[in-house]
Short mmCIF file of C-alpha atoms in Angstrom, two decimals:
data_model
loop_
_atom_site.label_atom_id
_atom_site.label_comp_id
_atom_site.label_asym_id
_atom_site.label_seq_id
_atom_site.Cartn_x
_atom_site.Cartn_y
_atom_site.Cartn_z
CA UNK A 1 53.02 -49.73 -24.72
CA UNK A 2 51.95 -50.97 -27.96
CA UNK A 3 49.05 -49.41 -30.16
CA UNK A 4 47.56 -49.36 -33.40
CA UNK A 5 47.74 -45.84 -34.71
CA UNK A 6 45.93 -43.91 -37.76
CA UNK A 7 48.20 -41.13 -38.84
CA UNK A 8 45.77 -39.48 -41.66
CA UNK A 9 42.65 -40.02 -43.08
CA UNK A 10 42.42 -43.18 -45.07
CA UNK A 11 45.60 -44.44 -43.74
CA UNK A 12 46.59 -48.00 -42.62
CA UNK A 13 47.15 -49.02 -38.88
CA UNK A 14 50.68 -48.88 -37.85
CA UNK A 15 51.85 -50.39 -34.81
CA UNK A 16 53.85 -48.48 -32.79
CA UNK A 17 55.36 -48.54 -29.08
CA UNK A 18 54.55 -45.35 -27.18
CA UNK A 19 55.15 -44.05 -23.78
CA UNK A 20 52.45 -45.59 -21.34
CA UNK A 21 50.19 -42.51 -20.81
CA UNK A 22 49.57 -40.66 -17.42
CA UNK A 23 46.26 -39.92 -16.29
CA UNK A 24 45.11 -36.56 -15.62
CA UNK A 25 43.73 -35.49 -12.58
CA UNK A 26 40.25 -36.44 -13.38
CA UNK A 27 41.04 -39.36 -15.37
CA UNK A 28 41.84 -43.07 -14.90
CA UNK A 29 44.32 -45.24 -16.71
CA UNK A 30 43.04 -49.04 -18.07
CA UNK A 31 44.84 -51.67 -18.89
CA UNK A 32 43.36 -53.04 -21.62
CA UNK A 33 42.28 -56.99 -21.77
CA UNK A 34 40.03 -56.37 -24.88
CA UNK A 35 38.87 -54.16 -27.31
CA UNK A 36 35.98 -54.72 -29.57
CA UNK A 37 36.14 -53.61 -33.55
CA UNK A 38 33.09 -51.56 -34.33
CA UNK A 39 31.81 -50.29 -37.62
CA UNK A 40 31.61 -46.65 -36.34
CA UNK A 41 35.85 -47.42 -36.22
CA UNK A 42 35.57 -46.39 -39.77
CA UNK A 43 34.75 -42.64 -39.13
CA UNK A 44 38.71 -42.74 -37.58
CA UNK A 45 40.11 -44.99 -40.40
CA UNK A 46 38.24 -42.78 -43.39
CA UNK A 47 38.28 -39.53 -41.58
CA UNK A 48 34.52 -38.55 -42.05
CA UNK A 49 34.13 -37.84 -38.06
CA UNK A 50 33.65 -33.81 -37.87
CA UNK A 51 36.84 -32.16 -36.79
CA UNK A 52 39.00 -35.51 -36.01
CA UNK A 53 42.51 -35.16 -35.53
CA UNK A 54 45.78 -37.36 -36.33
CA UNK A 55 47.45 -39.41 -35.01
CA UNK A 56 44.93 -41.12 -33.50
CA UNK A 57 44.24 -44.81 -31.97
CA UNK A 58 40.85 -46.10 -32.46
CA UNK A 59 38.43 -48.06 -30.22
CA UNK A 60 35.57 -47.66 -28.40
CA UNK A 61 34.69 -50.84 -26.90
CA UNK A 62 37.17 -51.51 -24.00
CA UNK A 63 37.38 -53.80 -21.33
CA UNK A 64 39.95 -54.01 -18.69
CA UNK A 65 41.68 -53.15 -15.41
CA UNK A 66 42.15 -49.58 -13.87
CA UNK A 67 45.82 -49.46 -13.21
CA UNK A 68 46.31 -45.78 -12.13
CA UNK A 69 44.09 -43.05 -11.06
CA UNK A 70 44.23 -39.28 -11.24
CA UNK A 71 44.34 -37.27 -7.91
CA UNK A 72 40.75 -36.03 -8.37
CA UNK A 73 39.17 -39.44 -8.82
CA UNK A 74 37.50 -40.97 -5.58
CA UNK A 75 35.00 -43.37 -7.35
CA UNK A 76 37.52 -45.57 -8.83
CA UNK A 77 40.46 -47.66 -7.45
CA UNK A 78 43.32 -49.58 -9.22
CA UNK A 79 42.20 -53.24 -9.89
CA UNK A 80 38.85 -52.55 -10.62
CA UNK A 81 37.31 -54.03 -13.77
CA UNK A 82 36.10 -51.71 -15.67
CA UNK A 83 34.98 -50.72 -19.39
CA UNK A 84 34.29 -47.65 -21.47
CA UNK A 85 31.96 -47.43 -24.76
CA UNK A 86 31.04 -44.71 -27.18
CA UNK A 87 30.47 -42.03 -24.83
CA UNK A 88 33.59 -41.05 -23.63
CA UNK A 89 32.76 -38.02 -21.07
CA UNK A 90 30.65 -35.22 -20.74
CA UNK A 91 31.23 -31.38 -19.75
CA UNK A 92 28.78 -31.46 -16.70
CA UNK A 93 27.88 -27.62 -17.18
CA UNK A 94 25.79 -27.51 -20.43
CA UNK A 95 21.91 -27.53 -20.26
CA UNK A 96 21.79 -31.13 -21.31
CA UNK A 97 24.24 -32.14 -18.58
CA UNK A 98 22.51 -29.77 -15.83
CA UNK A 99 19.42 -31.83 -16.75
CA UNK A 100 21.48 -35.10 -16.14
CA UNK A 101 21.30 -36.23 -19.96
CA UNK A 102 24.82 -36.68 -20.29
CA UNK A 103 24.39 -38.42 -23.84
CA UNK A 104 23.37 -35.33 -25.45
CA UNK A 105 26.04 -33.10 -23.95
CA UNK A 106 26.91 -29.92 -26.08
CA UNK A 107 30.63 -30.81 -25.48
CA UNK A 108 30.62 -34.72 -25.54
CA UNK A 109 33.71 -36.53 -25.89
CA UNK A 110 33.75 -39.89 -27.84
CA UNK A 111 36.08 -42.59 -27.16
CA UNK A 112 38.68 -43.42 -29.56
CA UNK A 113 37.62 -40.41 -31.73
CA UNK A 114 37.99 -37.15 -29.91
CA UNK A 115 40.52 -38.77 -27.93
CA UNK A 116 42.87 -42.13 -28.10
CA UNK A 117 41.04 -45.23 -27.98
CA UNK A 118 41.62 -48.73 -26.98
CA UNK A 119 43.48 -50.48 -29.93
CA UNK A 120 46.47 -50.30 -27.43
CA UNK A 121 47.82 -51.94 -24.07
CA UNK A 122 46.89 -48.89 -22.11
CA UNK A 123 44.20 -46.17 -22.49
CA UNK A 124 43.55 -43.02 -20.09
CA UNK A 125 39.87 -42.12 -20.23
CA UNK A 126 37.51 -39.50 -18.03
CA UNK A 127 36.31 -40.92 -14.53
CA UNK A 128 32.46 -40.20 -15.68
CA UNK A 129 33.17 -42.28 -18.78
CA UNK A 130 33.66 -45.27 -16.68
CA UNK A 131 31.40 -48.53 -16.09
CA UNK A 132 32.02 -51.20 -13.95
CA UNK A 133 32.37 -54.89 -15.36
CA UNK A 134 30.47 -57.81 -13.17
CA UNK A 135 32.95 -60.81 -12.36
CA UNK A 136 30.74 -63.10 -14.08
CA UNK A 137 31.62 -61.44 -17.42
CA UNK A 138 34.94 -62.40 -19.49
CA UNK A 139 36.41 -59.23 -20.83
CA UNK A 140 36.40 -60.29 -24.55
CA UNK A 141 32.44 -60.65 -24.09
CA UNK A 142 31.76 -57.40 -22.16
CA UNK A 143 33.60 -55.13 -24.94
CA UNK A 144 30.95 -55.37 -27.59
CA UNK A 145 28.35 -54.84 -24.91
CA UNK A 146 29.62 -51.45 -24.44
CA UNK A 147 28.52 -50.41 -27.64
CA UNK A 148 26.12 -53.05 -29.46
CA UNK A 149 24.87 -54.11 -26.24
CA UNK A 150 24.36 -50.71 -24.61
CA UNK A 151 22.74 -49.47 -27.66
CA UNK A 152 20.16 -52.11 -28.37
CA UNK A 153 19.49 -52.87 -24.60
CA UNK A 154 19.10 -49.15 -23.84
CA UNK A 155 16.77 -48.44 -26.91
CA UNK A 156 14.45 -51.43 -26.00
CA UNK A 157 14.07 -50.41 -22.25
CA UNK A 158 13.46 -46.88 -23.22
CA UNK A 159 10.73 -47.51 -25.61
CA UNK A 160 7.20 -47.70 -24.94
CA UNK A 161 7.10 -51.59 -25.07
CA UNK A 162 5.61 -53.73 -22.31
CA UNK A 163 6.31 -57.46 -21.46
CA UNK A 164 4.18 -59.72 -23.86
CA UNK A 165 4.04 -57.06 -26.54
CA UNK A 166 5.27 -57.81 -29.85
CA UNK A 167 8.93 -56.51 -30.76
CA UNK A 168 10.72 -57.44 -33.80
CA UNK A 169 14.40 -57.09 -34.48
CA UNK A 170 15.26 -56.01 -38.18
CA UNK A 171 18.45 -57.89 -38.75
CA UNK A 172 20.36 -60.72 -37.16
CA UNK A 173 23.85 -59.17 -37.20
CA UNK A 174 26.19 -57.47 -34.86
CA UNK A 175 23.35 -55.24 -33.29
CA UNK A 176 20.41 -57.89 -34.03
CA UNK A 177 21.99 -61.05 -32.33
CA UNK A 178 21.92 -59.12 -28.94
CA UNK A 179 18.73 -57.30 -29.57
CA UNK A 180 16.89 -60.52 -30.11
CA UNK A 181 18.76 -62.09 -26.67
CA UNK A 182 17.57 -58.84 -24.74
CA UNK A 183 14.11 -58.86 -26.28
CA UNK A 184 13.53 -62.38 -25.18
CA UNK A 185 15.08 -61.83 -21.70
CA UNK A 186 12.78 -58.76 -20.97
CA UNK A 187 9.78 -60.64 -21.92
CA UNK A 188 8.89 -59.67 -25.10
CA UNK A 189 7.07 -61.54 -27.75
CA UNK A 190 10.08 -61.43 -30.32
CA UNK A 191 10.12 -61.68 -34.07
CA UNK A 192 13.52 -61.61 -36.01
CA UNK A 193 13.40 -60.21 -39.20
CA UNK A 194 16.39 -61.15 -42.09
CA UNK A 195 17.06 -61.30 -45.53
CA UNK A 196 19.32 -64.34 -44.60
CA UNK A 197 17.12 -67.42 -44.40
CA UNK A 198 20.06 -69.51 -43.00
CA UNK A 199 19.90 -67.38 -39.81
CA UNK A 200 16.59 -68.67 -38.92
CA UNK A 201 17.90 -71.49 -36.42
CA UNK A 202 20.45 -68.84 -34.80
CA UNK A 203 17.59 -66.62 -34.45
CA UNK A 204 15.45 -69.23 -32.57
CA UNK A 205 18.17 -70.32 -30.64
CA UNK A 206 19.06 -66.77 -29.36
CA UNK A 207 15.22 -66.31 -28.31
CA UNK A 208 13.02 -65.33 -31.23
CA UNK A 209 9.39 -66.29 -31.10
CA UNK A 210 9.18 -65.79 -34.98
CA UNK A 211 11.42 -65.71 -37.99
CA UNK A 212 10.44 -63.46 -40.76
CA UNK A 213 11.92 -64.39 -44.07
CA UNK A 214 12.27 -60.84 -45.91
CA UNK A 215 13.41 -62.37 -49.10
CA UNK A 216 10.13 -64.44 -49.21
CA UNK A 217 7.65 -62.34 -47.87
CA UNK A 218 6.44 -58.93 -47.21
CA UNK A 219 7.53 -58.47 -43.53
CA UNK A 220 5.31 -55.71 -42.56
CA UNK A 221 2.46 -57.94 -43.86
CA UNK A 222 3.74 -60.84 -41.70
CA UNK A 223 4.05 -58.48 -38.76
CA UNK A 224 0.44 -57.18 -39.15
CA UNK A 225 -0.59 -60.97 -39.02
CA UNK A 226 1.19 -60.98 -35.64
CA UNK A 227 -0.90 -58.36 -34.58
CA UNK A 228 1.35 -55.39 -35.61
CA UNK A 229 4.44 -54.81 -33.49
CA UNK A 230 4.82 -52.28 -30.69
CA UNK A 231 8.23 -51.67 -31.67
CA UNK A 232 10.59 -52.58 -34.70
CA UNK A 233 14.18 -52.30 -33.79
CA UNK A 234 16.12 -51.63 -36.87
CA UNK A 235 19.43 -52.85 -36.40
CA UNK A 236 20.78 -53.28 -40.19
CA UNK A 237 21.92 -49.98 -41.79
CA UNK A 238 19.99 -50.62 -45.21
CA UNK A 239 17.27 -47.70 -45.97
CA UNK A 240 15.14 -50.43 -48.04
CA UNK A 241 14.90 -52.72 -45.42
CA UNK A 242 13.61 -49.91 -42.75
CA UNK A 243 11.25 -48.69 -45.38
CA UNK A 244 9.96 -52.22 -45.46
CA UNK A 245 8.89 -52.58 -42.15
CA UNK A 246 7.13 -49.36 -41.50
CA UNK A 247 4.05 -50.57 -42.44
CA UNK A 248 4.25 -53.62 -40.01
CA UNK A 249 3.94 -51.59 -36.48
CA UNK A 250 0.47 -51.49 -34.92
CA UNK A 251 -1.41 -48.65 -33.09
CA UNK A 252 1.01 -46.30 -31.41
CA UNK A 253 4.04 -48.40 -32.74
CA UNK A 254 7.32 -47.18 -33.38
CA UNK A 255 10.37 -48.22 -35.86
CA UNK A 256 13.34 -47.53 -33.59
CA UNK A 257 16.43 -46.86 -35.57
CA UNK A 258 19.52 -47.98 -34.12
CA UNK A 259 21.62 -48.98 -37.29
CA UNK A 260 22.27 -45.88 -39.33
CA UNK A 261 21.97 -46.34 -43.41
CA UNK A 262 24.17 -44.09 -45.87
CA UNK A 263 20.97 -43.12 -47.83
CA UNK A 264 18.01 -41.07 -46.52
CA UNK A 265 15.01 -43.29 -45.24
CA UNK A 266 11.63 -42.54 -46.68
CA UNK A 267 8.51 -42.86 -45.10
CA UNK A 268 4.55 -43.03 -45.83
CA UNK A 269 3.24 -40.24 -43.71
CA UNK A 270 -0.13 -42.22 -44.28
CA UNK A 271 1.12 -45.25 -42.55
CA UNK A 272 2.30 -43.21 -39.86
CA UNK A 273 -1.18 -40.98 -39.31
CA UNK A 274 -3.00 -44.47 -39.84
CA UNK A 275 -1.25 -46.23 -37.12
CA UNK A 276 -0.44 -43.30 -34.73
CA UNK A 277 2.99 -44.46 -35.32
CA UNK A 278 6.65 -43.06 -35.37
CA UNK A 279 10.01 -43.47 -36.91
CA UNK A 280 12.69 -42.64 -34.41
CA UNK A 281 16.05 -43.08 -33.49
CA UNK A 282 18.30 -44.16 -30.56
CA UNK A 283 21.85 -43.49 -29.59
CA UNK A 284 23.88 -45.91 -27.23
CA UNK A 285 23.96 -44.35 -23.65
CA UNK A 286 26.08 -43.07 -21.07
CA UNK A 287 28.35 -45.05 -18.50
CA UNK A 288 25.65 -45.69 -16.19
CA UNK A 289 23.31 -46.89 -19.33
CA UNK A 290 26.87 -49.22 -20.12
CA UNK A 291 26.97 -50.41 -16.70
CA UNK A 292 23.22 -51.30 -16.73
CA UNK A 293 23.71 -53.26 -19.86
CA UNK A 294 26.46 -55.41 -18.48
CA UNK A 295 24.44 -56.13 -15.39
CA UNK A 296 21.51 -57.18 -16.96
CA UNK A 297 23.69 -59.56 -19.52
CA UNK A 298 25.54 -61.07 -16.49
CA UNK A 299 21.77 -61.57 -15.00
CA UNK A 300 20.37 -62.94 -17.67
CA UNK A 301 23.42 -64.74 -19.56
CA UNK A 302 23.26 -62.42 -22.76
CA UNK A 303 26.67 -62.72 -24.79
CA UNK A 304 27.86 -61.63 -28.36
CA UNK A 305 29.14 -64.08 -30.57
CA UNK A 306 32.69 -63.22 -31.55
CA UNK A 307 35.91 -63.46 -33.16
CA UNK A 308 39.45 -62.50 -31.33
CA UNK A 309 42.52 -61.44 -32.67
CA UNK A 310 45.61 -60.24 -31.17
CA UNK A 311 46.73 -56.59 -31.55
CA UNK A 312 49.66 -57.45 -34.16
CA UNK A 313 46.38 -58.60 -36.60
CA UNK A 314 44.47 -55.46 -36.07
CA UNK A 315 44.51 -54.79 -39.89
CA UNK A 316 42.98 -58.20 -41.07
CA UNK A 317 40.63 -58.22 -37.88
CA UNK A 318 39.15 -54.65 -38.83
CA UNK A 319 38.57 -55.73 -42.47
CA UNK A 320 36.49 -58.79 -41.28
CA UNK A 321 34.52 -56.72 -39.48
CA UNK A 322 34.19 -53.78 -41.72
CA UNK A 323 33.63 -56.15 -44.64
CA UNK A 324 30.59 -58.14 -42.70
CA UNK A 325 32.56 -61.34 -42.65
CA UNK A 326 32.67 -61.65 -38.96
CA UNK A 327 30.18 -63.84 -37.16
CA UNK A 328 29.30 -61.00 -35.42
CA UNK A 329 31.69 -59.16 -33.33
CA UNK A 330 35.41 -58.94 -33.79
CA UNK A 331 37.55 -58.39 -30.10
CA UNK A 332 41.21 -57.36 -30.09
CA UNK A 333 43.01 -58.37 -27.08
CA UNK A 334 45.75 -55.92 -26.44
#
């Protein structure tokens, strides 16, 4: 098979021929139809993920078809259309797993980080990391939903917001353009917040009821004028932008961070005390969460805006994503 391999921290992608891997007893092998490129892949490229070993094939937004199953796997069969996201497996025995909270497993595996990922024609993954893909979703559309999709969908559905309440999405990018669609489909009054006024038409087309231009107005004041947000989903990884929206939450409101900035976020405790508010974080989800995301996306026709590239152009495709030149997700088709 062909694969894009990183051999050392800071190294370039090297296109190589490798033996097609054989699944262990608890694994399945997936013929990769599509694999999204995510900003988190920089952990592999730059070597910043703790304990990462090389060589490594990145990629944790995998969509394809099962073409082999391990002897111990009974829940999946060959030709099943499946996907795998950031959550790459769990131990089943730690305290979190015993409580069914697999995402918080003490020994969690991460696809394309702790084992080889989807920048390749084939990949083997633990059976518990696999999600079924509905027939109505193309592989190239399903792939980004297994990271950007599940992160935003799962964060919103686990928040305290109820249909009809005000939910704001900070940032209209790779995460935000999906979050707006999910918020609209879930019945929230949806506000999009952006520092790019040229994205207003797109935000409204995706389902936003309001567009707040953060370069011209105070986004917190605008949210308060709308009654205060129950949830502000912070998708753009900017400390300044996140800090600017904390004052926009209403009573018992939450700023929910899914786009992680490099710098710490400073919060005025008076704002939180006065609103009984909170600033919290949310991390993607496990395989069942991914499948829920795919099924809901199919039901309500939520799809990412993508650019596609062959595996041979992995370097330029990666650069378009990492430089924020893409609108909005980049997908390889191995």
